[in-house]
Coordinates of C-alpha atoms in Angstrom, one line a residue:
V1 CA 132.5 70.0 101.7
R2 CA 131.5 72.8 99.3
G3 CA 129.3 73.7 96.4
N4 CA 126.0 72.5 97.8
L5 CA 122.8 74.5 97.6
Q6 CA 124.0 77.0 94.9
V7 CA 121.7 79.1 92.8
A8 CA 122.5 80.0 89.2
R9 CA 120.8 80.7 85.8
F10 CA 119.8 77.6 83.9
G11 CA 122.4 76.4 81.4
T12 CA 125.3 78.1 83.2
T13 CA 128.3 76.7 85.1
L14 CA 128.1 77.0 88.9
P15 CA 130.6 79.5 90.4
V16 CA 131.8 76.9 92.9
A17 CA 132.9 73.4 91.8
P18 CA 131.3 70.8 94.1
A19 CA 133.7 68.8 96.2
V20 CA 133.2 66.0 98.8
I21 CA 135.5 64.6 101.4
V22 CA 136.0 60.8 101.9
T23 CA 136.5 59.8 105.6
G24 CA 137.0 56.7 107.6
P25 CA 137.4 55.7 111.2
A26 CA 140.9 57.2 111.2
G27 CA 140.0 60.4 109.3
A28 CA 140.5 61.4 105.7
V29 CA 140.8 58.6 103.1
P30 CA 143.0 59.4 100.1
D31 CA 143.3 57.5 96.8
V32 CA 139.7 56.2 96.7
A33 CA 137.9 56.8 93.4
V34 CA 134.9 59.1 93.7
T35 CA 132.4 59.1 90.8
F36 CA 130.1 62.0 90.0
S37 CA 126.9 61.6 88.1
V38 CA 124.1 64.0 87.2
E39 CA 120.8 62.6 88.6
T40 CA 118.2 65.3 87.7
G41 CA 118.0 68.6 85.8
G42 CA 119.8 67.5 82.7
G43 CA 123.1 69.2 83.5
S44 CA 126.6 67.9 82.9
V45 CA 130.0 67.4 84.5
P46 CA 133.2 67.2 82.4
E47 CA 134.8 64.6 84.6
A48 CA 133.0 61.6 85.8
S49 CA 135.5 60.7 88.5
A50 CA 138.2 62.1 90.8
V51 CA 140.7 60.8 93.2
P52 CA 141.1 62.4 96.6
G53 CA 144.4 63.8 97.8
P54 CA 145.9 63.4 101.3
D55 CA 143.1 65.5 102.7
G56 CA 140.4 63.2 101.3
V57 CA 138.8 65.9 99.2
A58 CA 137.6 65.0 95.7
E59 CA 136.4 67.8 93.4
V60 CA 134.4 67.6 90.2
G61 CA 136.0 70.0 87.6
S62 CA 132.7 71.9 87.2
W63 CA 129.0 71.4 87.1
T64 CA 126.8 73.0 84.4
L65 CA 123.1 73.2 85.1
G66 CA 120.5 71.9 82.7
P67 CA 118.5 73.9 80.2
A68 CA 115.5 74.4 82.4
T69 CA 114.8 76.0 85.7
G70 CA 114.3 73.9 88.8
V71 CA 116.2 71.6 91.1
N72 CA 119.4 69.9 89.7
T73 CA 121.1 67.1 91.6
L74 CA 124.5 65.5 91.4
R75 CA 125.5 62.2 93.1
A76 CA 129.0 61.7 94.4
R77 CA 129.8 58.0 95.2
A78 CA 132.8 56.3 96.8
A79 CA 132.5 52.5 97.1
E80 CA 129.1 51.9 98.7
V81 CA 128.7 55.4 100.2
S82 CA 127.1 58.3 98.3
V83 CA 126.0 61.9 98.9
Q84 CA 123.7 64.1 96.9
I85 CA 124.6 67.7 96.0
V86 CA 121.7 70.1 95.1
A87 CA 121.6 73.3 93.1
T88 CA 118.7 75.4 91.8
A89 CA 118.5 76.7 88.3
V90 CA 116.7 80.0 87.8
G91 CA 115.7 82.3 84.9
P92 CA 116.8 85.8 84.1
L93 CA 116.1 88.8 86.4
D94 CA 113.8 91.4 84.8
K95 CA 112.8 94.9 85.8
V96 CA 109.0 95.3 86.1
A97 CA 108.6 98.8 87.6
G98 CA 110.4 101.7 89.2
D99 CA 113.2 102.4 86.6
G100 CA 113.7 106.0 85.6
A101 CA 111.7 107.5 88.5
V102 CA 112.0 111.2 89.4
G103 CA 111.4 112.5 92.9
L104 CA 112.6 115.0 95.5
A105 CA 115.9 114.4 97.3
G106 CA 115.4 112.9 100.7
N107 CA 112.0 111.6 99.8
F108 CA 110.8 108.2 98.7
T109 CA 110.7 107.2 95.1
P110 CA 107.2 107.7 93.6
V111 CA 107.4 104.3 91.9
L112 CA 108.7 101.3 93.9
P113 CA 111.4 99.2 92.1
V114 CA 110.1 95.7 91.4
V115 CA 112.0 92.8 89.7
Q116 CA 110.6 89.6 88.2
L117 CA 112.2 86.1 88.2
N118 CA 110.8 83.5 85.8
D119 CA 111.7 80.2 84.5
E120 CA 112.4 79.5 80.8
S121 CA 108.6 79.0 80.2
G122 CA 107.7 82.4 81.7
L123 CA 106.3 81.0 84.9
P124 CA 107.2 82.8 88.2
L125 CA 109.8 81.3 90.5
R126 CA 108.9 81.5 94.2
G127 CA 111.1 81.5 97.3
V128 CA 114.4 82.7 95.7
P129 CA 116.5 85.2 97.8
V130 CA 117.1 88.6 96.1
T131 CA 119.8 91.0 97.2
L132 CA 119.2 94.8 96.9
R133 CA 121.7 97.6 97.5
V134 CA 122.0 101.3 96.9
A135 CA 124.8 101.7 94.3
G136 CA 124.8 105.5 94.0
G137 CA 123.2 108.6 95.4
G138 CA 123.4 107.8 99.1
G139 CA 119.8 106.8 99.6
S140 CA 118.4 104.0 101.7
L141 CA 116.2 100.9 101.5
S142 CA 113.7 99.3 103.9
Y143 CA 115.6 96.0 103.6
A144 CA 118.5 94.6 101.7
V145 CA 117.2 91.1 101.1
D146 CA 113.8 90.0 99.8
T147 CA 112.4 86.7 98.7
T148 CA 110.4 86.3 95.5
G149 CA 106.7 85.7 96.2
V150 CA 104.1 83.6 94.4
S151 CA 104.3 86.1 91.5
G152 CA 108.1 85.7 91.3
Q153 CA 108.5 89.3 92.2
A154 CA 110.7 91.1 94.8
S155 CA 111.3 94.7 95.9
P156 CA 113.2 96.7 98.5
G157 CA 110.0 97.7 100.3
S158 CA 110.9 101.4 99.9
W159 CA 113.7 103.5 98.4
R160 CA 114.4 106.8 99.9
F161 CA 116.6 109.0 97.7
G162 CA 119.8 110.6 98.9
T163 CA 121.1 114.0 97.9
A164 CA 120.0 115.7 94.6
G165 CA 121.3 114.0 91.5
P166 CA 121.5 110.5 90.0
Q167 CA 120.3 107.6 92.1
T168 CA 121.1 103.9 91.4
L169 CA 119.9 100.6 92.9
E170 CA 121.4 97.2 92.1
V171 CA 119.4 94.0 92.4
S172 CA 120.9 90.6 92.1
V173 CA 120.3 86.9 92.5
A174 CA 123.1 84.4 93.0
G175 CA 124.4 83.2 89.7
V176 CA 122.2 85.6 87.6
D177 CA 123.3 88.8 85.9
P178 CA 122.3 91.7 88.2
V179 CA 120.0 94.6 87.1
T180 CA 120.3 98.3 87.9
F181 CA 117.6 100.8 88.5
S182 CA 118.3 104.4 87.7
A183 CA 116.4 107.4 89.1
T184 CA 116.8 111.2 89.6
A185 CA 116.5 113.1 92.8
T186 CA 115.7 116.8 92.4
A187 CA 116.3 119.5 94.9
P188 CA 113.2 120.7 96.8
P189 CA 111.8 123.9 95.4
A190 CA 112.4 127.2 97.2
P191 CA 109.4 128.3 99.3
A192 CA 107.1 130.7 97.4
F193 CA 106.2 132.7 100.5
D194 CA 107.2 133.5 104.1
I195 CA 105.2 132.6 107.1
D196 CA 105.2 135.2 110.0
L197 CA 104.1 133.5 113.2
R198 CA 102.6 135.8 115.9
F199 CA 101.2 134.9 119.3
V200 CA 98.3 136.9 120.7
D201 CA 97.4 137.3 124.4
P202 CA 97.3 135.4 126.6
Q203 CA 100.9 134.6 125.6
P204 CA 101.7 130.8 125.4
T205 CA 104.4 129.2 127.5
T206 CA 107.8 128.4 126.1
D207 CA 106.8 124.7 125.6
Q208 CA 103.6 125.7 123.8
R209 CA 105.6 128.1 121.5
A210 CA 108.0 125.2 120.6
A211 CA 105.1 123.2 119.3
F212 CA 104.7 125.7 116.5
L213 CA 108.4 126.2 115.6

């Protein structure tokens, strides 16, 4: 019913408590004991069983992931029928590059922001979705969601600053504390000289002039 395929930091409690629904030929089946047991990952549940209400839904109070990264599984069983619930434990999100950059307003940051996602042993985690958003400054990103590669890293592709002043970029992974990149956009310098454009004979057409203006 809910709580399957969640992602959170290892050793933490999932934000959504897993729940299953017991059904029969006539629909929801209440008052049938459902047991919950951790299969892999070394996590824990505070309550080993639950009894569905009239809607047939049985919910485990909470599910805390194990102390290491990787796949965690929970088995819900009612009589001879069972279903597996899966979650992924990940490590902390770290900034690798791009924090504290300074560039011109309206231009791209000179150093691309990059984050790193590792397990508890320092090994990179691949294939984890990462969400990126401009939190201040009015800039823009090439894309708002990236997936960690073989190195465990992700980035927004590019970050174009907004108006002059502070710029912030927030990067997050489900179930993990987000990180914020800060940068400064400076106003473009005033031109040091003026350009006087003159056309000599034969005079160009209007369209030709427009190409120089």
